[in-house]
Amino acid sequence: MAVSDPTDDLEREFYSSGTQFVIGCDEVGRGAVAGPVAVGMAVVAETCGNHPKGLRDSKLLSQKRREELEPLLRKWVLFGAVGMADAREVDDLGITHCLGLAGKRALHSLHAQGADVSSSVILLDGNHDWLSPVLTSPLDIRTRIKADRDCVSVAAASVLAKVHRDSMMIAQDAVTPGYGWSGNKGYGSGEHLDAIRQLGMTDFHRKSWLVSYA
């Protein structure tokens, strides 16, 4: 099946209705058994112009291509941020709450950079708004299924989040070797699960997700 490239069609609909800024939002690491969950956000406006060539949902790109695109996206977007919630927080609070927590942290970073968060439309990938429950003040949040595939702002956010989280997981190889972090990025590959059986769990693992491997 042919892969479609994202467009700015939906973002332009928002612009034409009076919205000046759109914040694309996507998560990475939700289904991992180790490491943080990360939420990327990318602020775009009509003045940003054309997005970098080859932009797609991060899952549809090679690691090399994501790493090539990331600095180009940083230059293209008005503001970009990645918020995270670590493995201990996932164990203590649950993954859905931690998605919101990571998203809230990304929003705080955008605000600190000067982004006008309160007057933006936040475009969230999927059909469930996990961000609103953790916010103290309501924001204009819209959900859209396959927004990471179809919308340039969300595709950009997915690449920012993926590159940031992957770099953290790769660096973890030097801290706790033997788990293959640079290859599995914290997901439950066969080799990773075998390593847990042999070496035990680390503070980087989501222990509540791995009870049977303790």
Short mmCIF file of C-alpha atoms in Angstrom, two decimals, residues 36-115:
data_model
loop_
_atom_site.label_atom_id
_atom_site.label_comp_id
_atom_site.label_asym_id
_atom_site.label_seq_id
_atom_site.Cartn_x
_atom_site.Cartn_y
_atom_site.Cartn_z
CA PRO A 36 10.20 7.37 29.59
CA VAL A 37 7.11 8.16 27.62
CA ALA A 38 7.77 11.28 25.54
CA VAL A 39 5.37 13.84 24.08
CA GLY A 40 6.57 16.07 21.27
CA MET A 41 4.99 19.38 20.34
CA ALA A 42 5.58 21.57 17.29
CA VAL A 43 4.17 25.08 16.95
CA VAL A 44 3.44 26.13 13.37
CA ALA A 45 1.84 29.13 11.72
CA GLU A 46 1.01 30.14 8.18
CA THR A 47 4.23 32.16 8.12
CA CYS A 48 6.34 29.02 8.54
CA GLY A 49 6.04 28.26 4.84
CA ASN A 50 6.66 24.87 3.31
CA HIS A 51 7.64 22.01 5.60
CA PRO A 52 10.92 20.13 5.03
CA LYS A 53 10.82 17.66 2.18
CA GLY A 54 10.38 14.05 3.19
CA LEU A 55 8.54 14.73 6.44
CA ARG A 56 6.41 11.80 7.57
CA ASP A 57 5.20 10.20 10.75
CA SER A 58 8.32 9.09 12.61
CA LYS A 59 7.24 5.43 12.46
CA LEU A 60 7.48 5.58 8.67
CA LEU A 61 11.05 6.92 8.62
CA SER A 62 14.40 5.26 9.20
CA GLN A 63 16.49 6.35 12.16
CA LYS A 64 18.95 8.01 9.78
CA ARG A 65 16.23 9.98 8.03
CA ARG A 66 14.66 11.07 11.33
CA GLU A 67 18.00 12.35 12.55
CA GLU A 68 18.50 14.24 9.28
CA LEU A 69 15.06 15.83 9.51
CA GLU A 70 15.17 16.84 13.17
CA PRO A 71 17.41 19.94 12.80
CA LEU A 72 15.47 21.00 9.71
CA LEU A 73 12.23 20.75 11.65
CA ARG A 74 13.70 22.77 14.51
CA LYS A 75 14.37 25.56 12.01
CA TRP A 76 10.96 25.24 10.35
CA VAL A 77 8.68 25.31 13.39
CA LEU A 78 8.22 28.45 15.47
CA PHE A 79 8.84 26.47 18.65
CA GLY A 80 9.42 22.81 19.48
CA ALA A 81 9.52 20.88 22.73
CA VAL A 82 9.58 17.37 24.14
CA GLY A 83 8.20 16.57 27.58
CA MET A 84 8.74 13.26 29.35
CA ALA A 85 7.50 11.16 32.23
CA ASP A 86 9.93 8.54 33.51
CA ALA A 87 9.49 4.85 34.26
CA ARG A 88 8.88 5.37 37.97
CA GLU A 89 6.12 7.87 37.22
CA VAL A 90 4.55 5.41 34.79
CA ASP A 91 4.57 2.77 37.54
CA ASP A 92 3.14 5.14 40.15
CA LEU A 93 0.61 7.07 38.06
CA GLY A 94 -0.26 4.91 35.05
CA ILE A 95 0.53 5.45 31.40
CA THR A 96 -2.49 7.60 30.51
CA HIS A 97 -1.84 10.11 33.29
CA CYS A 98 1.84 10.16 32.35
CA LEU A 99 1.00 11.00 28.74
CA GLY A 100 -0.80 14.05 30.06
CA LEU A 101 2.03 14.85 32.47
CA ALA A 102 4.63 14.67 29.70
CA GLY A 103 2.41 16.79 27.47
CA LYS A 104 1.99 19.39 30.22
CA ARG A 105 5.76 19.55 30.61
CA ALA A 106 6.14 20.11 26.87
CA LEU A 107 3.57 22.92 27.03
CA HIS A 108 5.48 24.56 29.90
CA SER A 109 8.63 24.42 27.77
CA LEU A 110 6.83 26.01 24.82
CA HIS A 111 5.49 28.77 27.08
CA ALA A 112 8.98 29.41 28.47
CA GLN A 113 10.26 29.77 24.90
CA GLY A 114 7.62 32.41 24.19
CA ALA A 115 4.90 30.40 22.45
#
